[in-house]
Amino acid sequence: MMRCMGTAVCPGIVLERCHKLVALPKFDTERKTDAPVDESLMTLTRAVESLQAEYAAFVTGAQVGASADVIAVQLAMLGDEYFLEGINECIREGYAPEAAVLRMAGEQEEALRALDDDYISARAEDVHDLGVRLACLIAQVPYPSLANLEEDCIVVAHDMLPSMLMKAQVCHIRGIVIETGTKTSHVSILASGLEIPMVVSCAGAMGAGENEWVYMDGDQGYFGHSLSEAEVCQYAACEKAYRQQKKELQKFIAREARTADGKRIEVCTNIVDSITLDKALAYGADGVGLFRTEFLYMNRPSLPTEDEQYHILRQAATRLGGLPLVVRTLDIGGDKGVEYLHLPQEENPFLGYRAVRICMERPDILIPQLRAILRASAAGNVQVMFPMIAIRRELLAMKKAVEEAKMQLRGEGIPFAEDIRIGIMVEIPSAVVMLDQLVPMVDFVSIGSNDLIQYTYAADRMNDKVSYLHDFMDPAVLRLIRRTIAVSDEHGIACSLCGEMAGDEIGLAVLVALGITKVSVSSSKVLKTKQLISRLNASSLENIGKDLIKATDATEAIRCLRAGLPADYPGGVREGKL
Amino acid sequence: MSSIEITIRNPSGLHARPAAQLSTFCKQFPNDVALSGGGRTSNPKSIFSLLASGFKKGDLVTVTVEGEGAQEIAAKIVSFINSLEG
């Protein structure tokens, strides 16, 4: 097998026949023609009408959302008088019709890209797409299309425009591998939304032969072609095992997560928007343990209004029924996409002006967010959680702000849940140390293990040179987690953990050993987490928990943990680090 | 000629889909239509013109319609802009 490495975009293991997408044709934008202008104008008109008809037909079948939006925009562009007039001008100057189209499209693309606004600039992709489609119609050259797929395949391409995927016979596409592209490009996002296994940036993938058996791993991010017969059998078995695993996991959708000895552990999920919420609901999560509100603030020209936030939160709360929706207030610093906040440039943004530290000085940010959360609490089980609490004074300020927002809403006669639950993220070591004084002030806490580990060992998790310090099995962090759970229990306060370690097989096991009863993981991990929990014996693990915190190092802790795990429990290769 | 002022209400302003919808709506009227505000003027029958103008939520814009039935048409356009979502 020839193996090509790429970037994983959407998970899935597939062995299937390959369908190669023919390359996008190249046109000469300088080409002039001797044909009479009238003839060229006619050719153009026919092509435009033909494409309009194609799109109109597509609109009736399109899914709501991203696809429908792209079509609406392209249709409007196709009928734009300036665009068409511009093309006509080029034709009158003697350019061949397809050259004229591409020149005009190119001009509009540049004009859009020059604008300051990220959103609008992204529309340049649509103009480009449109131009190429028109040019193909004019030149009567096939536009690489997946619309006529009749058999299952893995589509392999050098490049793929979003409209190709939108018009595709998606039911026959078992996977996508492209040689270029990024994880966040439009087409990657579309494929992820459709849950089609996908690998991008996979150099050499087009070396595959048309219709040969090929293999892709959308979890690890690689693609294999030129398989020997033996390899085809081998990978067919891998795929079968993978499908079997997936099927096994489906059983857990309707099941509550309980350990082998019957202890109930809640498995909630982290979301950023309504799409991730959909997935959470589809996988039977016990609620939303973390709604990351940053995404409502990023990549836009200005602050989201209270109403905008309220509508999103209310919709989420309603769809969750009575299940909890824990909304974390703005947890952001000088990150990309919030230039409108004009935050100062900092040397150490993660040790700097972010989250509640900003909110304490910016009631114009904090109060509207709190009002939106409170208003949404009238529609469901909404809870509010403050990130980055380091000292008591910050929590007092946040609680005061909640009271202020409540008072305003009361005065305006706007309903909200008076007894809305308030909690904090425990992610700064000082909070763990002083937890006994903080816990009486809140209704719940959630351990943010990612940041807790960074701050505890003073090591940046993005820095390879200090990655050895990012080990959730190290006794220091185990003791901090243990303390947090114990102090919460003493005060009758709910304690959960949201962080990457909960999504790790060993991490989950050690959390159960330390006494955790609720975790929040990414939606793609909900089913797997429930399954893992069903394999753990809580009492065996909890007995070990006392010894765990006496371990002198991570290796000892792991060895200790293993004694409480079933022999066939995964995580065999030591992966305590993240 | 008829001019009506309106504040853009929908969250993403006149971007992408709303711009597509508005341009399609305005094209049904034979009259000349203009959308201006903050020193920019755009032709709302052209999606490219709308995208380039970048009118956002909160912007105060003026809908101007020329010719026969201007008043009624301006009112319809204003009503349409107010109904934009997303």
XYZ file of C-alpha atoms in Angstrom:
664
model
C 0.000 0.000 0.000
C 1.110 3.521 -0.737
C 0.293 5.530 2.316
C -0.385 9.265 2.091
C -0.482 11.342 5.253
C -2.920 14.170 5.637
C -5.006 16.062 8.158
C -8.026 14.368 9.729
C -11.211 16.368 9.317
C -14.024 13.938 10.018
C -13.554 10.493 11.610
C -14.303 7.172 10.016
C -12.501 4.129 8.655
C -13.464 3.153 5.125
C -12.349 0.663 2.509
C -14.039 1.376 -0.806
C -13.531 1.855 -4.504
C -11.943 5.116 -5.536
C -13.613 7.722 -7.687
C -11.251 10.418 -8.842
C -12.647 13.838 -9.387
C -11.341 15.190 -12.649
C -9.276 18.333 -12.272
C -10.865 21.755 -12.523
C -10.338 22.911 -16.093
C -8.000 25.795 -16.749
C -9.148 28.598 -18.974
C -7.196 31.276 -20.717
C -8.529 34.563 -19.428
C -6.728 36.439 -22.181
C -8.366 34.565 -25.033
C -9.885 36.788 -27.673
C -12.190 35.616 -30.387
C -13.034 36.594 -33.963
C -16.596 35.455 -33.520
C -19.201 38.215 -33.845
C -20.070 39.954 -30.578
C -23.731 39.012 -30.929
C -22.855 35.354 -31.081
C -20.733 35.565 -27.967
C -23.462 37.453 -26.129
C -25.946 34.736 -27.083
C -23.608 32.019 -25.855
C -23.282 33.863 -22.585
C -27.016 34.335 -22.183
C -27.697 30.670 -22.849
C -25.080 29.609 -20.326
C -26.438 31.981 -17.670
C -29.996 30.754 -18.188
C -28.870 27.169 -18.101
C -27.018 27.661 -14.836
C -29.939 29.555 -13.318
C -32.190 26.633 -14.154
C -29.707 24.181 -12.621
C -29.530 26.181 -9.419
C -33.275 26.700 -9.241
C -33.747 22.933 -9.508
C -31.172 22.452 -6.805
C -32.877 24.878 -4.439
C -35.904 22.641 -4.159
C -33.769 19.700 -3.094
C -31.209 21.501 -0.960
C -30.855 21.056 2.771
C -31.378 24.087 4.889
C -28.348 25.940 6.058
C -24.950 26.265 4.476
C -25.873 24.745 1.098
C -29.037 26.757 0.685
C -27.209 29.975 1.546
C -24.477 29.400 -1.023
C -27.054 28.739 -3.734
C -29.075 31.831 -2.836
C -25.975 34.000 -3.007
C -24.728 32.519 -6.277
C -28.145 32.872 -7.892
C -28.249 36.538 -6.909
C -24.742 37.052 -8.275
C -25.734 35.368 -11.507
C -28.513 37.900 -11.956
C -26.478 40.908 -10.861
C -26.723 43.677 -13.462
C -23.201 45.006 -12.859
C -21.716 41.565 -13.125
C -23.527 40.756 -16.367
C -22.895 44.185 -17.834
C -19.241 43.831 -16.968
C -19.065 40.532 -18.809
C -20.863 42.015 -21.806
C -18.302 44.833 -21.857
C -15.457 42.347 -21.993
C -17.176 40.515 -24.827
C -17.539 43.789 -26.729
C -13.821 44.299 -26.238
C -13.327 41.067 -28.137
C -12.792 38.548 -25.364
C -14.132 35.035 -25.781
C -17.223 34.554 -23.606
C -15.620 32.222 -21.064
C -12.620 34.526 -20.766
C -14.975 37.470 -20.280
C -16.821 35.635 -17.503
C -13.628 34.728 -15.676
C -12.210 38.218 -15.979
C -15.335 39.759 -14.477
C -15.536 37.096 -11.797
C -11.888 37.729 -11.012
C -12.530 41.458 -10.667
C -15.448 40.929 -8.312
C -13.436 38.404 -6.317
C -10.659 40.911 -5.834
C -13.105 43.640 -4.899
C -14.668 41.420 -2.252
C -11.336 40.247 -0.892
C -10.203 43.831 -0.520
C -13.017 44.603 1.883
C -12.202 44.713 5.544
C -14.911 42.323 6.543
C -14.079 38.621 6.876
C -17.603 37.504 6.122
C -17.871 39.371 2.887
C -14.397 38.364 1.787
C -15.390 34.740 2.138
C -18.033 35.320 -0.527
C -15.187 35.670 -3.031
C -15.109 31.848 -2.987
C -18.659 31.880 -4.310
C -17.871 34.260 -7.159
C -14.959 32.051 -8.163
C -17.109 28.943 -8.078
C -19.765 30.657 -10.156
C -17.269 31.881 -12.718
C -15.812 28.420 -13.230
C -19.235 26.823 -13.598
C -20.300 29.351 -16.205
C -17.047 29.011 -18.085
C -17.478 25.237 -18.214
C -21.004 25.585 -19.566
C -19.826 28.025 -22.228
C -16.869 25.910 -23.286
C -19.027 22.793 -23.051
C -16.446 21.172 -20.871
C -17.657 18.927 -18.061
C -17.670 20.632 -14.691
C -16.212 18.116 -12.289
C -19.365 16.801 -10.794
C -20.403 14.260 -8.232
C -24.053 14.622 -9.116
C -24.254 11.421 -11.103
C -22.591 8.964 -8.776
C -24.265 5.627 -9.022
C -22.138 3.544 -6.758
C -20.510 3.914 -3.397
C -17.034 5.360 -3.528
C -14.370 7.318 -1.756
C -13.986 10.535 -3.693
C -10.381 11.535 -4.261
C -9.554 14.973 -5.652
C -6.813 17.527 -5.859
C -9.232 20.246 -4.854
C -12.931 20.476 -4.176
C -15.233 23.474 -4.321
C -18.141 23.585 -1.881
C -20.736 23.506 -4.662
C -19.373 20.163 -5.867
C -20.186 18.573 -2.565
C -23.527 20.275 -2.345
C -24.643 18.962 -5.710
C -23.267 15.513 -5.035
C -25.070 12.236 -4.627
C -24.014 12.247 -1.022
C -25.572 8.877 -0.298
C -22.864 7.267 -2.413
C -19.942 9.167 -0.943
C -18.403 7.048 1.775
C -15.376 9.255 2.230
C -13.489 12.219 0.799
C -9.759 12.659 0.412
C -8.291 15.807 -1.073
C -4.701 16.746 -1.711
C -5.118 20.365 -0.710
C -7.408 22.159 1.706
C -7.576 22.796 5.418
C -9.646 21.565 8.317
C -11.629 24.788 8.451
C -12.311 25.382 4.790
C -15.895 25.634 3.672
C -15.939 22.206 2.080
C -14.441 20.588 5.200
C -17.136 22.120 7.333
C -19.833 20.905 4.936
C -18.437 17.359 4.987
C -18.194 17.337 8.780
C -21.773 18.486 8.991
C -22.745 15.571 6.760
C -20.529 13.276 8.882
C -18.633 12.058 5.809
C -15.170 10.744 6.767
C -12.667 13.186 5.354
C -8.943 13.738 5.100
C -7.438 16.885 3.617
C -3.997 18.155 2.770
C -3.145 14.627 1.691
C -0.313 14.953 -0.811
C -0.102 12.182 -3.362
C -3.661 10.935 -3.002
C -4.333 11.403 -6.715
C -1.774 8.671 -7.338
C -4.642 6.259 -6.756
C -6.100 4.554 -9.787
C -9.692 5.099 -10.813
C -11.960 2.444 -9.317
C -9.255 0.645 -7.341
C -9.772 -0.323 -3.703
C -8.511 2.421 -1.423
C -8.476 2.862 2.323
C -8.877 5.930 4.451
C -8.653 6.612 8.143
C -10.458 9.829 9.024
C -9.463 9.519 12.680
C -5.703 9.386 12.147
C -5.737 11.314 8.896
C -4.242 9.042 6.270
C -5.101 7.442 2.959
C -3.797 4.322 1.258
C -3.887 3.234 -2.381
C -2.293 0.530 -4.518
C -3.330 -2.132 -2.044
C -2.218 -5.719 -2.499
C -4.907 -8.402 -2.365
C -3.825 -9.365 1.106
C -4.047 -5.756 2.226
C -7.559 -5.410 0.814
C -8.617 -8.345 3.002
C -6.794 -6.957 5.994
C -8.355 -3.520 5.713
C -11.776 -4.922 4.990
C -11.472 -6.593 8.390
C -10.409 -3.299 9.993
C -13.405 -1.553 8.496
C -15.716 -4.296 9.644
C -14.356 -4.044 13.182
C -14.822 -0.280 13.093
C -18.442 -0.542 11.955
C -19.065 -3.125 14.622
C -17.660 -0.793 17.265
C -19.851 2.039 16.016
C -22.896 -0.191 16.131
C -22.045 -1.244 19.674
C -21.883 2.393 20.654
C -25.359 3.113 19.297
C -26.716 0.991 22.163
C -25.603 3.672 24.550
C -27.673 6.433 23.062
C -30.723 5.611 25.107
C -28.804 4.262 28.078
C -27.868 6.173 31.188
C -24.179 5.909 31.952
C -23.618 3.567 34.883
C -20.526 1.747 36.037
C -20.427 -2.047 35.997
C -21.443 -1.975 39.664
C -24.324 0.369 39.048
C -22.954 3.785 40.004
C -24.527 6.576 38.022
C -22.108 8.906 36.275
C -23.547 11.774 34.264
C -22.091 12.337 30.824
C -22.736 15.828 29.573
C -21.317 17.525 26.560
C -19.501 20.682 25.532
C -21.144 22.754 22.818
C -20.464 25.928 20.893
C -23.597 26.313 18.799
C -26.844 24.690 17.728
C -25.120 22.143 15.463
C -23.038 20.755 18.305
C -26.180 20.804 20.433
C -27.978 18.675 17.824
C -25.220 16.103 18.035
C -25.356 16.119 21.811
C -29.075 15.472 21.769
C -28.671 12.764 19.137
C -26.175 10.906 21.319
C -28.271 11.025 24.454
C -26.051 13.255 26.578
C -27.267 14.088 30.075
C -27.163 17.760 29.302
C -24.741 20.483 28.342
C -21.919 20.754 30.843
C -20.298 23.655 29.041
C -21.681 26.086 26.522
C -18.631 27.957 25.291
C -20.028 31.397 24.585
C -16.804 32.721 23.034
C -18.019 31.704 19.597
C -20.866 34.157 19.878
C -18.276 36.908 20.224
C -15.691 35.851 17.688
C -15.328 36.667 14.017
C -17.792 39.464 13.921
C -17.432 43.185 13.741
C -18.967 44.039 17.103
C -20.349 42.702 20.367
C -23.320 40.402 20.119
C -26.405 42.101 21.503
C -28.329 40.833 24.477
C -31.176 39.832 22.190
C -28.958 37.851 19.840
C -27.485 35.953 22.775
C -30.887 35.467 24.349
C -32.365 33.914 21.199
C -29.550 31.437 20.873
C -29.604 30.489 24.551
C -33.366 30.244 24.714
C -33.468 27.970 21.683
C -30.816 25.721 23.206
C -32.565 25.621 26.576
C -35.889 24.768 24.957
C -34.423 21.959 22.887
C -32.770 20.467 25.923
C -36.145 20.181 27.654
C -35.377 19.994 31.342
C -31.776 18.903 30.825
C -29.204 21.341 32.185
C -27.566 23.990 30.030
C -24.506 25.334 31.783
C -23.522 28.600 30.153
C -19.993 29.811 30.752
C -19.627 33.571 30.641
C -17.146 35.074 28.201
C -13.798 33.322 28.500
C -11.604 35.170 26.104
C -8.509 37.305 25.953
C -6.501 38.775 23.117
C -7.536 35.931 20.851
C -8.229 36.296 17.159
C -11.611 37.470 16.061
C -12.382 39.952 18.819
C -10.388 42.893 17.549
C -13.369 45.122 18.258
C -12.723 44.711 21.973
C -9.414 46.554 21.482
C -7.690 44.470 24.112
C -4.098 45.346 24.913
C -1.314 43.272 23.378
C 0.145 41.106 26.081
C 3.302 39.067 26.563
C 1.472 36.284 28.361
C -2.164 36.399 27.383
C -2.968 33.200 29.274
C -1.694 34.783 32.445
C -3.239 38.091 31.616
C -6.309 40.130 30.949
C -9.003 37.668 30.059
C -12.398 36.250 31.017
C -13.734 37.560 34.332
C -10.804 39.944 34.620
C -12.155 41.780 31.596
C -15.779 41.341 32.597
C -15.219 42.972 35.982
C -14.231 46.182 34.213
C -16.637 45.892 31.321
C -20.223 45.855 32.496
C -21.144 46.667 28.910
C -20.049 43.126 28.089
C -20.996 41.346 31.294
C -24.459 42.702 32.051
C -25.991 42.035 28.619
C -24.596 38.499 28.723
C -25.994 37.898 32.202
C -29.342 39.379 31.222
C -29.485 37.092 28.193
C -28.656 34.046 30.326
C -31.229 35.010 32.951
C -33.930 35.622 30.358
C -33.197 32.219 28.823
C -33.527 30.609 32.247
C -37.278 31.156 31.955
C -37.260 28.655 29.076
C -35.357 25.775 30.608
C -32.752 24.527 33.058
C -30.143 27.214 32.458
C -27.179 27.627 34.799
C -24.434 30.219 34.754
C -20.748 29.485 35.292
C -17.808 31.846 35.746
C -14.396 30.944 34.315
C -10.922 31.837 35.599
C -11.876 32.586 39.180
C -8.643 33.085 41.128
C -9.778 34.888 44.263
C -12.936 35.433 46.263
C -13.242 39.084 45.274
C -13.786 38.102 41.646
C -16.584 35.727 42.532
C -18.199 38.386 44.727
C -18.076 40.856 41.833
C -19.650 38.329 39.476
C -22.428 37.460 41.904
C -23.101 41.146 42.427
C -23.416 41.580 38.664
C -25.944 38.747 38.564
C -27.981 40.513 41.249
C -27.761 43.755 39.273
C -29.023 42.040 36.125
C -31.822 40.348 38.066
C -32.885 43.661 39.549
C -33.008 45.288 36.120
C -35.100 42.484 34.676
C -37.461 42.504 37.647
C -37.955 46.213 37.184
C -38.720 45.679 33.501
C -41.136 42.858 34.216
C -39.083 40.352 32.229
C -39.330 36.800 33.587
C -36.338 34.697 34.651
C -35.580 31.906 37.102
C -34.946 33.579 40.466
C -33.167 30.496 41.759
C -30.855 30.115 38.771
C -27.872 27.994 39.717
C -24.478 29.697 39.795
C -21.146 27.938 39.561
C -17.464 28.427 38.867
C -14.790 26.743 36.809
C -12.024 25.480 39.021
C -8.960 25.930 36.861
C -6.624 28.182 38.764
C -4.674 26.550 41.604
C -5.456 29.349 44.074
C -9.133 28.446 43.753
C -8.417 24.834 44.654
C -6.391 25.876 47.674
C -9.148 28.210 48.934
C -12.027 26.077 47.683
C -13.514 25.583 51.155
C -14.185 29.342 51.257
C -15.475 29.583 47.693
C -17.759 26.580 47.684
C -20.324 28.034 50.166
C -20.850 30.858 47.652
C -21.848 28.666 44.717
C -24.237 25.919 43.682
C -21.751 23.850 41.679
C -18.176 23.726 40.427
C -16.598 22.344 37.307
C -12.924 21.436 37.093
C -11.318 22.788 33.937
C -8.524 20.252 33.766
C -6.800 21.609 30.637
C -6.042 24.958 32.198
C -5.637 23.576 35.701
C -2.783 21.419 34.474
C -1.137 24.317 32.623
C -1.292 26.609 35.616
C -0.305 23.968 38.156
C 2.887 22.926 36.403
C 3.560 26.373 34.892
C 3.797 24.750 31.453
C 2.221 25.885 28.210
C 0.465 22.933 26.611
C 1.308 24.272 23.148
C 5.000 24.140 23.935
C 6.585 20.835 22.897
C 9.643 21.429 25.008
C 7.639 21.219 28.212
C 5.029 18.724 27.115
C 6.267 16.190 29.678
C 4.695 18.436 32.291
C 1.301 17.986 30.739
C 0.396 14.730 32.404
C -2.962 14.314 34.054
C -1.683 11.193 35.805
C 0.857 13.179 37.751
C -0.009 13.008 41.463
C -0.024 16.789 41.918
C -3.032 17.283 39.669
C -4.641 14.102 40.973
C -4.439 15.544 44.478
C -5.935 18.847 43.304
C -8.822 17.047 41.663
C -9.294 14.850 44.688
C -9.377 17.889 46.976
C -11.918 19.656 44.779
C -14.220 16.648 44.777
C -13.832 16.127 48.534
C -14.477 19.762 49.503
C -17.491 19.903 47.180
C -18.876 16.722 48.705
C -18.407 18.069 52.222
C -20.509 21.095 51.338
C -23.067 19.176 49.331
C -22.076 20.953 46.129
C -22.107 19.258 42.715
C -18.659 18.810 41.166
C -17.951 17.882 37.556
C -14.988 17.978 35.207
C -14.789 19.314 31.700
C -11.459 18.882 30.024
C -9.650 16.625 27.602
C -8.758 14.088 30.285
C -12.439 13.119 30.640
C -12.404 12.085 26.991
C -9.344 9.884 27.525
C -9.769 6.228 28.510
C -7.258 6.344 31.349
C -8.267 9.878 32.309
C -11.881 8.829 32.707
C -10.908 5.838 34.821
C -8.780 7.895 37.172
C -11.599 10.414 37.556
C -13.996 7.683 38.597
C -11.333 6.476 41.041
C -11.152 9.982 42.498
C -14.910 10.062 42.970
C -16.195 12.124 40.045
C -19.885 11.677 39.267
C -20.228 13.953 36.244
C -18.084 14.730 33.237
C -18.562 16.882 30.172
C -16.955 15.760 26.920
C -17.099 16.715 23.253
C -20.210 15.368 21.520
C -18.244 12.895 19.406
C -17.056 11.248 22.625
C -20.373 10.933 24.440
C -21.161 7.377 23.375
C -17.624 6.107 23.848
C -17.519 7.645 27.317
C -20.768 5.990 28.331
C -19.418 2.695 27.086
C -16.148 3.022 28.972
C -18.011 3.850 32.157
C -20.035 0.667 31.787
C -16.786 -1.278 31.923
C -15.465 0.303 35.099
C -16.066 -0.929 38.611
C -16.542 2.170 40.739
C -15.914 0.586 44.126
C -12.687 -1.145 43.047
C -11.494 2.114 41.598
C -12.505 4.218 44.562
C -10.599 1.907 46.887
C -7.551 2.536 44.802
C -8.236 6.259 44.778
C -6.770 6.605 48.275
C -3.510 5.027 47.140
C -3.424 6.961 43.924
C -2.877 10.250 45.622
C 0.030 8.817 47.587
C 1.880 7.896 44.404
C 5.233 9.583 43.910
C 4.950 9.972 40.184
C 2.697 9.383 37.194
C 4.114 5.946 36.419
C 3.320 4.745 39.927
C -0.139 6.277 39.698
C -0.848 4.445 36.448
C 0.370 1.151 37.856
C -1.828 1.680 40.851
C -4.817 2.511 38.680
C -4.335 -0.561 36.513
C -4.985 -2.758 39.511
C -8.550 -1.466 39.601
C -9.202 -1.846 35.897
C -10.471 -4.872 33.986
C -7.633 -6.664 32.171
C -9.026 -5.764 28.759
C -9.625 -2.098 29.487
C -8.053 0.030 26.714
C -5.312 2.606 27.084
C -2.589 -0.052 27.064
C 0.046 2.236 25.657
C 0.844 4.796 28.298
C -1.000 7.914 27.177
C -1.307 10.060 30.231
C -0.165 13.114 28.409
C -2.318 15.267 26.214
C -39.332 60.397 -5.252
C -39.731 58.868 -1.845
C -37.192 58.458 0.938
C -37.634 56.446 4.106
C -35.067 55.975 6.883
C -34.662 52.646 8.574
C -32.286 51.017 11.015
C -30.993 47.612 10.040
C -32.195 45.096 12.594
C -31.155 41.613 11.605
C -27.990 40.284 13.261
C -25.722 39.840 10.251
C -26.844 43.004 8.538
C -26.824 42.970 4.739
C -24.386 40.128 4.310
C -24.640 37.042 2.125
C -28.117 35.556 2.330
C -30.009 38.702 3.402
C -28.264 40.600 0.604
C -29.290 37.927 -1.888
C -32.875 38.090 -0.703
C -33.009 41.882 -0.753
C -31.525 42.184 -4.237
C -33.991 39.654 -5.598
C -36.858 41.517 -3.929
C -35.863 44.946 -5.262
C -35.403 43.686 -8.808
C -39.132 43.215 -9.243
C -39.624 46.994 -9.288
C -38.776 48.857 -12.515
C -37.992 52.047 -10.545
C -34.527 53.213 -9.624
C -33.776 52.339 -6.026
C -30.902 53.417 -3.808
C -29.813 52.455 -0.330
C -27.545 54.960 1.379
C -26.038 55.547 4.759
C -22.815 56.504 6.482
C -21.550 58.144 3.329
C -22.014 55.023 1.200
C -24.639 54.486 -1.465
C -25.520 51.164 -2.979
C -27.840 49.826 -5.613
C -29.926 47.246 -3.760
C -30.772 45.475 -6.990
C -27.169 44.379 -7.172
C -25.895 41.883 -4.637
C -22.325 42.946 -5.346
C -23.225 46.533 -4.614
C -24.890 45.515 -1.341
C -22.000 43.325 -0.243
C -19.536 46.107 -0.952
C -21.532 48.601 1.086
C -21.268 46.407 4.163
C -24.347 47.752 5.970
C -24.447 46.221 9.423
C -26.962 45.778 12.148
C -27.579 49.112 13.790
C -26.739 51.177 10.722
C -29.179 53.897 9.785
C -29.880 53.765 6.070
C -32.165 55.614 3.701
C -34.234 53.838 1.078
C -34.815 56.130 -1.897
C -37.143 55.246 -4.766
C -37.697 57.325 -7.914
C -40.607 57.504 -10.309
C -44.119 56.212 -10.334
C -45.508 54.609 -7.200
C -42.326 55.552 -5.350
C -43.989 55.910 -1.967
C -45.648 52.516 -1.998
C -42.562 50.762 -3.284
C -40.308 52.404 -0.723
C -42.658 51.239 2.018
C -42.598 47.684 0.686
C -38.817 47.650 0.586
C -38.565 49.007 4.112
C -40.995 46.365 5.275
C -38.919 43.682 3.573
C -35.701 44.880 5.166
C -37.399 44.800 8.549
C -38.439 41.218 7.978
C -34.943 39.978 7.139
C -33.618 37.287 9.431
C -30.226 35.844 10.167
